[in-house]
């Protein structure tokens, strides 16, 4: 097993991706299919001890027991929206770090929004997570566990999972991809690839890599402005990404995959909801295979962000529609428990 992977075993076996589990079993002179058995036990069957893995040889179980823990996030707090049935969770990971996830049930389906990092280094001005700073990257198993545990709490199968909680997924690319693969695997959570979405603030190197992945995972990009100065102000972490470069990477992505990326646009009163901003957005999207998701910005104390009026949201939708740009307006969910976009930040009710 590579040294880097060995170092991560300190936080348990779920720090290892599927390839690393394969290296592990091979290093223990076991056949390759043992790695699949491990994935099924750890994620599909949610085993909490190696003892339960009855189709593994006793000797192997003992060796694994000596070397690895099987960590599982512990629930610190759960809040349930009184407006809709959204639930927000605060989990404590094996090393004491805390992260949040959100469960969004609708029409018999369950979508889980999971975190990919504890905190975030991107410092988006409208986001609570960005204000609390970066703590660490999450491991693939820590992401998969969030999704599985929310499903367990709702007592239902998770139909969709979105990497849209705390963190910039492409800043933790390899672990996120491993997490998605375990969620997608029939041995793991069995969620269809198209129902697994990564939402990035536009790291173009990640978008280019993502386009080359064999699975049909879905891409969403937080655009929030097609005017460079406004975007730089809202999203200082991607200041180095010029809009024409971002646009080119999206063009290439659409061309290569044939899939339509979603562009998220949180409408903030007086900042990115002006006529000039609307014109720039239409210009950015013209000729690009994309879907624009307009989000009435969520209030986050201390950010000074005020939601655009319903009239401006409708105007953006009208003009984009008229320009033949596929558009939708995101329904508000979980705002009363700070579970909506941009509101996650490891905060407890009592804080
Ligand atoms: S919006 Fe996303 S990328 Fe930006 S600071 Fe918040 S968590 Fe990080």
Tab-separated table of C-alpha atoms and ligand atoms in Angstrom:
chain	number	residue	atom	x	y	z
A	1	UNK	CA	0.000	0.000	0.000
A	2	UNK	CA	1.396	3.477	-0.830
A	3	UNK	CA	2.856	5.410	2.091
A	4	UNK	CA	0.261	8.221	1.868
A	5	UNK	CA	-2.566	5.715	2.156
A	6	UNK	CA	-0.833	3.993	5.088
A	7	UNK	CA	-0.606	7.339	6.906
A	8	UNK	CA	-4.352	7.858	6.512
A	9	UNK	CA	-5.213	4.578	8.170
A	10	UNK	CA	-4.803	6.437	11.473
A	11	UNK	CA	-8.350	7.681	10.941
A	12	UNK	CA	-9.630	4.201	10.074
A	13	UNK	CA	-10.191	1.932	7.106
A	14	UNK	CA	-12.775	4.247	5.572
A	15	UNK	CA	-10.018	6.676	4.649
A	16	UNK	CA	-9.102	4.205	1.887
A	17	UNK	CA	-10.646	4.279	-1.573
A	18	UNK	CA	-11.494	1.154	-3.560
A	19	UNK	CA	-8.073	0.973	-5.262
A	20	UNK	CA	-6.354	1.316	-1.901
A	21	UNK	CA	-8.485	-1.456	-0.436
A	22	UNK	CA	-7.333	-3.579	-3.355
A	23	UNK	CA	-3.665	-2.786	-2.581
A	24	UNK	CA	-4.364	-3.580	1.039
A	25	UNK	CA	-5.825	-7.039	0.428
A	26	UNK	CA	-3.109	-7.857	-2.106
A	27	UNK	CA	-0.443	-6.806	0.390
A	28	UNK	CA	-2.018	-9.314	2.790
A	29	UNK	CA	-1.800	-12.067	0.114
A	30	UNK	CA	-5.544	-12.138	-0.363
A	31	UNK	CA	-7.389	-12.430	-3.683
A	32	UNK	CA	-8.648	-9.202	-5.281
A	33	UNK	CA	-12.327	-9.978	-4.651
A	34	UNK	CA	-11.749	-9.467	-0.924
A	35	UNK	CA	-11.622	-5.708	-1.638
A	36	UNK	CA	-15.176	-5.888	-3.032
A	37	UNK	CA	-16.274	-7.836	0.021
A	38	UNK	CA	-14.850	-5.106	2.215
A	39	UNK	CA	-16.709	-2.375	0.287
A	40	UNK	CA	-19.969	-4.316	0.617
A	41	UNK	CA	-19.501	-4.795	4.372
A	42	UNK	CA	-18.296	-1.280	5.129
A	43	UNK	CA	-20.814	0.652	3.036
A	44	UNK	CA	-23.558	-1.607	1.662
A	45	UNK	CA	-24.119	-3.460	4.921
A	46	UNK	CA	-22.854	-0.738	7.260
A	47	UNK	CA	-20.760	-3.118	9.386
A	48	UNK	CA	-19.328	-1.615	12.571
A	49	UNK	CA	-16.825	-4.398	13.333
A	50	UNK	CA	-14.643	-6.805	11.326
A	51	UNK	CA	-16.210	-9.645	13.310
A	52	UNK	CA	-19.463	-9.191	11.401
A	53	UNK	CA	-17.695	-9.860	8.077
A	54	UNK	CA	-18.377	-13.545	8.219
A	55	UNK	CA	-17.352	-14.350	4.637
A	56	UNK	CA	-13.787	-13.087	5.287
A	57	UNK	CA	-11.258	-15.586	6.681
A	58	UNK	CA	-10.839	-15.304	10.460
A	59	UNK	CA	-7.105	-14.577	10.126
A	60	UNK	CA	-7.780	-11.669	7.776
A	61	UNK	CA	-10.447	-10.267	10.103
A	62	UNK	CA	-7.982	-10.401	13.001
A	63	UNK	CA	-5.271	-8.633	11.007
A	64	UNK	CA	-7.684	-5.905	9.930
A	65	UNK	CA	-8.933	-5.519	13.482
A	66	UNK	CA	-5.374	-4.973	14.722
A	67	UNK	CA	-4.593	-2.364	12.082
A	68	UNK	CA	-7.782	-0.397	11.540
A	69	UNK	CA	-10.703	1.157	13.294
A	70	UNK	CA	-14.080	1.344	11.535
A	71	UNK	CA	-15.021	4.924	12.292
A	72	UNK	CA	-18.553	6.194	12.028
A	73	UNK	CA	-19.579	9.837	12.426
A	74	UNK	CA	-21.511	10.448	15.629
A	75	UNK	CA	-24.554	12.660	15.617
A	76	UNK	CA	-24.042	15.860	17.597
A	77	UNK	CA	-27.237	17.594	16.631
A	78	UNK	CA	-30.224	17.181	14.315
A	79	UNK	CA	-32.615	19.971	13.391
A	80	UNK	CA	-35.901	19.499	11.552
A	81	UNK	CA	-37.460	22.302	9.551
A	82	UNK	CA	-40.934	23.329	10.638
A	83	UNK	CA	-41.648	24.672	7.183
A	84	UNK	CA	-40.735	21.631	5.082
A	85	UNK	CA	-39.289	18.289	6.131
A	86	UNK	CA	-35.657	19.248	5.607
A	87	UNK	CA	-33.281	17.946	8.276
A	88	UNK	CA	-29.859	19.352	9.080
A	89	UNK	CA	-27.223	17.238	10.815
A	90	UNK	CA	-24.057	18.099	12.670
A	91	UNK	CA	-21.659	15.123	12.772
A	92	UNK	CA	-18.494	14.581	14.789
A	93	UNK	CA	-15.807	12.645	12.911
A	94	UNK	CA	-13.235	10.262	14.407
A	95	UNK	CA	-10.734	13.048	15.172
A	96	UNK	CA	-13.347	15.354	16.698
A	97	UNK	CA	-13.784	17.562	13.626
A	98	UNK	CA	-17.424	18.496	12.971
A	99	UNK	CA	-19.234	18.781	9.630
A	100	UNK	CA	-22.795	19.251	8.454
A	101	UNK	CA	-25.115	17.524	5.996
A	102	UNK	CA	-28.682	18.167	4.930
A	103	UNK	CA	-31.472	15.743	3.989
A	104	UNK	CA	-34.085	17.055	1.564
A	105	UNK	CA	-37.080	14.765	1.034
A	106	UNK	CA	-39.454	15.529	-1.843
A	107	UNK	CA	-41.978	13.490	-3.814
A	108	UNK	CA	-40.893	10.163	-2.381
A	109	UNK	CA	-37.226	10.867	-3.121
A	110	UNK	CA	-34.427	11.807	-0.759
A	111	UNK	CA	-31.552	14.085	-1.711
A	112	UNK	CA	-28.579	14.400	0.631
A	113	UNK	CA	-26.301	17.421	0.519
A	114	UNK	CA	-22.946	16.364	1.984
A	115	UNK	CA	-19.740	18.166	2.962
A	116	UNK	CA	-16.438	17.442	1.242
A	117	UNK	CA	-14.223	19.478	3.571
A	118	UNK	CA	-14.531	20.663	7.146
A	119	UNK	CA	-14.747	24.411	6.630
A	120	UNK	CA	-13.641	25.931	3.341
A	121	UNK	CA	-10.764	28.072	2.111
A	122	UNK	CA	-12.727	29.800	-0.668
A	123	UNK	CA	-14.065	32.684	1.461
A	124	UNK	CA	-17.184	33.342	-0.656
A	125	UNK	CA	-18.603	36.532	0.813
A	126	UNK	CA	-22.210	35.286	0.993
A	127	UNK	CA	-21.394	31.933	2.631
A	128	UNK	CA	-21.282	31.082	6.338
A	129	UNK	CA	-18.816	28.210	5.798
A	130	UNK	CA	-16.365	30.455	3.970
A	131	UNK	CA	-16.330	32.796	6.942
A	132	UNK	CA	-15.300	30.125	9.423
A	133	UNK	CA	-12.143	29.092	7.507
A	134	UNK	CA	-10.675	25.782	6.394
A	135	UNK	CA	-10.115	22.900	8.832
A	136	UNK	CA	-9.286	19.802	6.756
A	137	UNK	CA	-10.208	17.661	3.753
A	138	UNK	CA	-12.646	14.824	4.357
A	139	UNK	CA	-11.873	11.225	3.399
A	140	UNK	CA	-14.020	9.266	0.967
A	141	UNK	CA	-15.633	7.201	3.729
A	142	UNK	CA	-16.508	10.300	5.733
A	143	UNK	CA	-18.474	11.619	2.757
A	144	UNK	CA	-20.167	8.287	2.033
A	145	UNK	CA	-21.070	7.873	5.709
A	146	UNK	CA	-22.826	11.258	5.813
A	147	UNK	CA	-25.030	10.184	2.905
A	148	UNK	CA	-25.716	6.719	4.306
A	149	UNK	CA	-26.510	7.982	7.809
A	150	UNK	CA	-28.976	10.589	6.557
A	151	UNK	CA	-30.680	7.811	4.553
A	152	UNK	CA	-30.804	5.674	7.715
A	153	UNK	CA	-32.333	8.543	9.688
A	154	UNK	CA	-35.091	8.982	7.093
A	155	UNK	CA	-35.474	5.190	6.883
A	156	UNK	CA	-35.299	5.321	3.115
A	157	UNK	CA	-32.953	4.831	0.167
A	158	UNK	CA	-31.021	7.920	-0.864
A	159	UNK	CA	-31.933	8.757	-4.457
A	160	UNK	CA	-29.604	11.731	-5.018
A	161	UNK	CA	-26.467	13.076	-3.367
A	162	UNK	CA	-24.892	16.463	-3.978
A	163	UNK	CA	-21.429	17.629	-2.943
A	164	UNK	CA	-22.821	21.039	-2.060
A	165	UNK	CA	-22.289	21.206	1.707
A	166	UNK	CA	-19.172	22.628	3.323
A	167	UNK	CA	-16.065	22.769	1.181
A	168	UNK	CA	-14.892	23.103	-2.414
A	169	UNK	CA	-15.094	19.534	-3.802
A	170	UNK	CA	-12.430	20.002	-6.484
A	171	UNK	CA	-9.959	21.199	-3.831
A	172	UNK	CA	-10.242	17.628	-2.490
A	173	UNK	CA	-10.654	15.999	-5.903
A	174	UNK	CA	-9.327	12.464	-5.395
A	175	UNK	CA	-11.205	11.765	-2.167
A	176	UNK	CA	-14.432	13.225	-3.592
A	177	UNK	CA	-14.175	10.996	-6.672
A	178	UNK	CA	-13.533	7.964	-4.485
A	179	UNK	CA	-16.543	8.907	-2.349
A	180	UNK	CA	-18.759	9.259	-5.434
A	181	UNK	CA	-17.589	5.898	-6.730
A	182	UNK	CA	-18.478	4.153	-3.479
A	183	UNK	CA	-21.872	5.906	-3.420
A	184	UNK	CA	-22.388	4.800	-7.028
A	185	UNK	CA	-21.204	1.212	-6.592
A	186	UNK	CA	-23.891	-1.465	-6.246
A	187	UNK	CA	-21.690	-2.807	-3.434
A	188	UNK	CA	-21.818	0.593	-1.722
A	189	UNK	CA	-24.901	2.851	-1.747
A	190	UNK	CA	-26.086	2.059	-5.293
A	191	UNK	CA	-26.949	5.653	-6.272
A	192	UNK	CA	-27.040	6.208	-10.049
A	193	UNK	CA	-24.097	8.251	-11.383
A	194	UNK	CA	-26.382	10.889	-12.924
A	195	UNK	CA	-27.924	11.380	-9.487
A	196	UNK	CA	-24.538	12.247	-7.981
A	197	UNK	CA	-23.644	15.917	-8.395
A	198	UNK	CA	-20.496	17.872	-7.679
A	199	UNK	CA	-20.898	21.602	-7.172
A	200	UNK	CA	-17.692	23.604	-7.643
A	201	UNK	CA	-17.040	27.316	-7.467
A	202	UNK	CA	-15.300	26.924	-10.790
A	203	UNK	CA	-11.848	25.363	-10.403
A	204	UNK	CA	-11.174	24.796	-14.090
A	205	UNK	CA	-8.500	22.130	-13.573
A	206	UNK	CA	-11.134	20.105	-11.702
A	207	UNK	CA	-13.755	20.682	-14.397
A	208	UNK	CA	-11.321	19.405	-17.033
A	209	UNK	CA	-10.473	16.295	-15.003
A	210	UNK	CA	-14.136	15.688	-14.237
A	211	UNK	CA	-14.947	15.711	-17.966
A	212	UNK	CA	-12.571	12.766	-18.425
A	213	UNK	CA	-14.073	10.560	-15.713
A	214	UNK	CA	-15.819	7.510	-17.157
A	215	UNK	CA	-18.906	7.827	-14.929
A	216	UNK	CA	-21.790	10.111	-15.862
A	217	UNK	CA	-21.621	12.202	-12.708
A	218	UNK	CA	-23.330	15.595	-12.860
A	219	UNK	CA	-21.542	18.960	-12.712
A	220	UNK	CA	-22.825	22.181	-11.180
A	221	UNK	CA	-20.825	25.413	-11.114
A	222	UNK	CA	-21.457	28.346	-8.801
A	223	UNK	CA	-21.282	31.257	-11.211
A	224	UNK	CA	-23.072	33.996	-9.233
A	225	UNK	CA	-21.892	36.687	-11.637
A	226	UNK	CA	-20.704	36.907	-15.218
A	227	UNK	CA	-19.018	40.252	-14.508
A	228	UNK	CA	-15.417	39.635	-13.481
A	229	UNK	CA	-15.215	42.392	-10.843
A	230	UNK	CA	-18.454	41.303	-9.162
A	231	UNK	CA	-17.452	37.647	-9.201
A	232	UNK	CA	-14.019	38.482	-7.772
A	233	UNK	CA	-15.721	40.337	-4.947
A	234	UNK	CA	-18.251	37.563	-4.236
A	235	UNK	CA	-15.824	34.657	-4.670
A	236	UNK	CA	-12.270	35.786	-3.868
A	237	UNK	CA	-11.043	32.184	-3.768
A	238	UNK	CA	-11.431	31.883	-7.545
A	239	UNK	CA	-10.197	35.337	-8.434
A	240	UNK	CA	-7.470	33.729	-10.504
A	241	UNK	CA	-10.053	32.099	-12.768
A	242	UNK	CA	-10.912	34.496	-15.588
A	243	UNK	CA	-14.485	34.167	-16.826
A	244	UNK	CA	-13.472	33.420	-20.458
A	245	UNK	CA	-11.280	30.555	-19.157
A	246	UNK	CA	-14.165	29.223	-17.055
A	247	UNK	CA	-16.480	29.504	-20.041
A	248	UNK	CA	-14.011	27.595	-22.244
A	249	UNK	CA	-13.685	24.802	-19.696
A	250	UNK	CA	-17.495	24.484	-19.593
A	251	UNK	CA	-17.681	24.420	-23.379
A	252	UNK	CA	-15.073	21.659	-23.449
A	253	UNK	CA	-16.900	19.767	-20.698
A	254	UNK	CA	-20.227	19.915	-22.567
A	255	UNK	CA	-18.563	18.932	-25.831
A	256	UNK	CA	-16.676	16.018	-24.311
A	257	UNK	CA	-19.474	14.605	-22.164
A	258	UNK	CA	-22.617	15.732	-24.001
A	259	UNK	CA	-23.949	16.678	-20.569
A	260	UNK	CA	-25.416	19.999	-19.523
A	261	UNK	CA	-23.691	21.620	-16.509
A	262	UNK	CA	-25.882	23.611	-14.136
A	263	UNK	CA	-24.844	27.189	-13.437
A	264	UNK	CA	-25.921	28.305	-9.982
A	265	UNK	CA	-26.694	31.959	-9.555
A	266	UNK	CA	-27.642	33.266	-6.095
A	267	UNK	CA	-29.414	36.572	-6.625
A	268	UNK	CA	-28.256	39.242	-4.167
A	269	UNK	CA	-30.049	42.551	-4.002
A	270	UNK	CA	-28.082	45.384	-5.586
A	271	UNK	CA	-24.991	43.226	-6.226
A	272	UNK	CA	-25.615	40.768	-9.056
A	273	UNK	CA	-29.278	41.371	-9.880
A	274	UNK	CA	-28.853	44.520	-11.973
A	275	UNK	CA	-29.644	44.865	-15.690
A	276	UNK	CA	-25.907	44.976	-16.466
A	277	UNK	CA	-25.401	41.681	-14.582
A	278	UNK	CA	-28.362	40.109	-16.371
A	279	UNK	CA	-26.971	41.114	-19.750
A	280	UNK	CA	-23.569	39.657	-18.842
A	281	UNK	CA	-25.193	36.406	-17.685
A	282	UNK	CA	-27.101	36.045	-20.947
A	283	UNK	CA	-23.857	36.717	-22.850
A	284	UNK	CA	-21.970	34.097	-20.810
A	285	UNK	CA	-24.630	31.438	-21.415
A	286	UNK	CA	-25.363	32.143	-25.072
A	287	UNK	CA	-24.274	29.149	-27.143
A	288	UNK	CA	-23.279	27.129	-24.070
A	289	UNK	CA	-25.052	23.872	-23.259
A	290	UNK	CA	-26.134	24.713	-19.709
A	291	UNK	CA	-28.978	25.086	-17.273
A	292	UNK	CA	-29.201	28.185	-15.094
A	293	UNK	CA	-30.477	27.655	-11.565
A	294	UNK	CA	-31.522	30.961	-10.012
A	295	UNK	CA	-31.367	30.946	-6.218
A	296	UNK	CA	-32.919	33.762	-4.202
A	297	UNK	CA	-29.870	34.333	-1.918
A	298	UNK	CA	-30.280	33.096	1.625
A	299	UNK	CA	-29.760	35.460	4.530
A	300	UNK	CA	-26.511	34.844	6.423
A	301	UNK	CA	-25.952	37.079	9.468
A	302	UNK	CA	-22.868	39.254	9.237
A	303	UNK	CA	-22.523	39.025	5.446
A	304	UNK	CA	-24.775	41.952	4.615
A	305	UNK	CA	-26.364	39.805	1.912
A	306	UNK	CA	-29.947	40.725	1.111
A	307	UNK	CA	-32.080	38.575	-1.121
A	308	UNK	CA	-33.068	40.020	-4.485
A	309	UNK	CA	-36.755	40.857	-4.779
A	310	UNK	CA	-39.135	38.276	-6.220
A	311	UNK	CA	-39.712	40.675	-9.087
A	312	UNK	CA	-35.978	40.690	-10.017
A	313	UNK	CA	-35.853	36.907	-9.800
A	314	UNK	CA	-38.839	36.718	-12.174
A	315	UNK	CA	-37.208	39.248	-14.515
A	316	UNK	CA	-33.994	37.190	-14.684
A	317	UNK	CA	-36.048	34.076	-15.390
A	318	UNK	CA	-38.089	35.843	-18.068
A	319	UNK	CA	-35.087	37.283	-19.908
A	320	UNK	CA	-33.104	34.026	-19.784
A	321	UNK	CA	-36.133	32.089	-21.052
A	322	UNK	CA	-36.603	34.573	-23.869
A	323	UNK	CA	-32.944	34.070	-24.791
A	324	UNK	CA	-33.550	30.289	-25.065
A	325	UNK	CA	-31.415	29.573	-22.019
A	326	UNK	CA	-32.806	26.736	-19.916
A	327	UNK	CA	-33.599	28.202	-16.473
A	328	UNK	CA	-35.240	27.242	-13.211
A	329	UNK	CA	-35.708	28.938	-9.838
A	330	UNK	CA	-34.625	26.890	-6.845
A	331	UNK	CA	-37.306	26.230	-4.299
A	332	UNK	CA	-36.333	27.385	-0.798
A	333	UNK	CA	-35.685	24.542	1.621
A	334	UNK	CA	-34.683	24.519	5.269
A	335	UNK	CA	-34.074	28.269	5.575
A	336	UNK	CA	-35.567	28.286	9.098
A	337	UNK	CA	-32.855	25.876	10.339
A	338	UNK	CA	-29.985	27.514	8.416
A	339	UNK	CA	-29.820	24.461	6.150
A	340	UNK	CA	-30.139	26.296	2.854
A	341	UNK	CA	-27.295	27.058	0.458
A	342	UNK	CA	-24.523	29.097	2.021
A	343	UNK	CA	-25.884	28.704	5.536
A	344	UNK	CA	-23.850	25.718	6.793
A	345	UNK	CA	-21.172	26.474	9.312
A	346	UNK	CA	-20.866	23.976	12.150
A	347	UNK	CA	-23.170	26.060	14.294
A	348	UNK	CA	-25.329	24.546	16.987
A	349	UNK	CA	-28.744	25.746	18.060
A	350	UNK	CA	-27.337	26.864	21.404
A	351	UNK	CA	-24.457	28.866	19.881
B	1	LIG	S1	-19.954	28.732	-1.177
B	1	LIG	FE1	-18.916	26.728	-1.219
B	1	LIG	S2	-16.890	27.220	-2.062
B	1	LIG	FE2	-17.741	29.168	-1.351
B	1	LIG	S3	-16.992	29.414	0.770
B	1	LIG	FE3	-19.019	28.418	0.851
B	1	LIG	S4	-18.564	26.223	0.953
B	1	LIG	FE4	-16.713	27.258	0.194
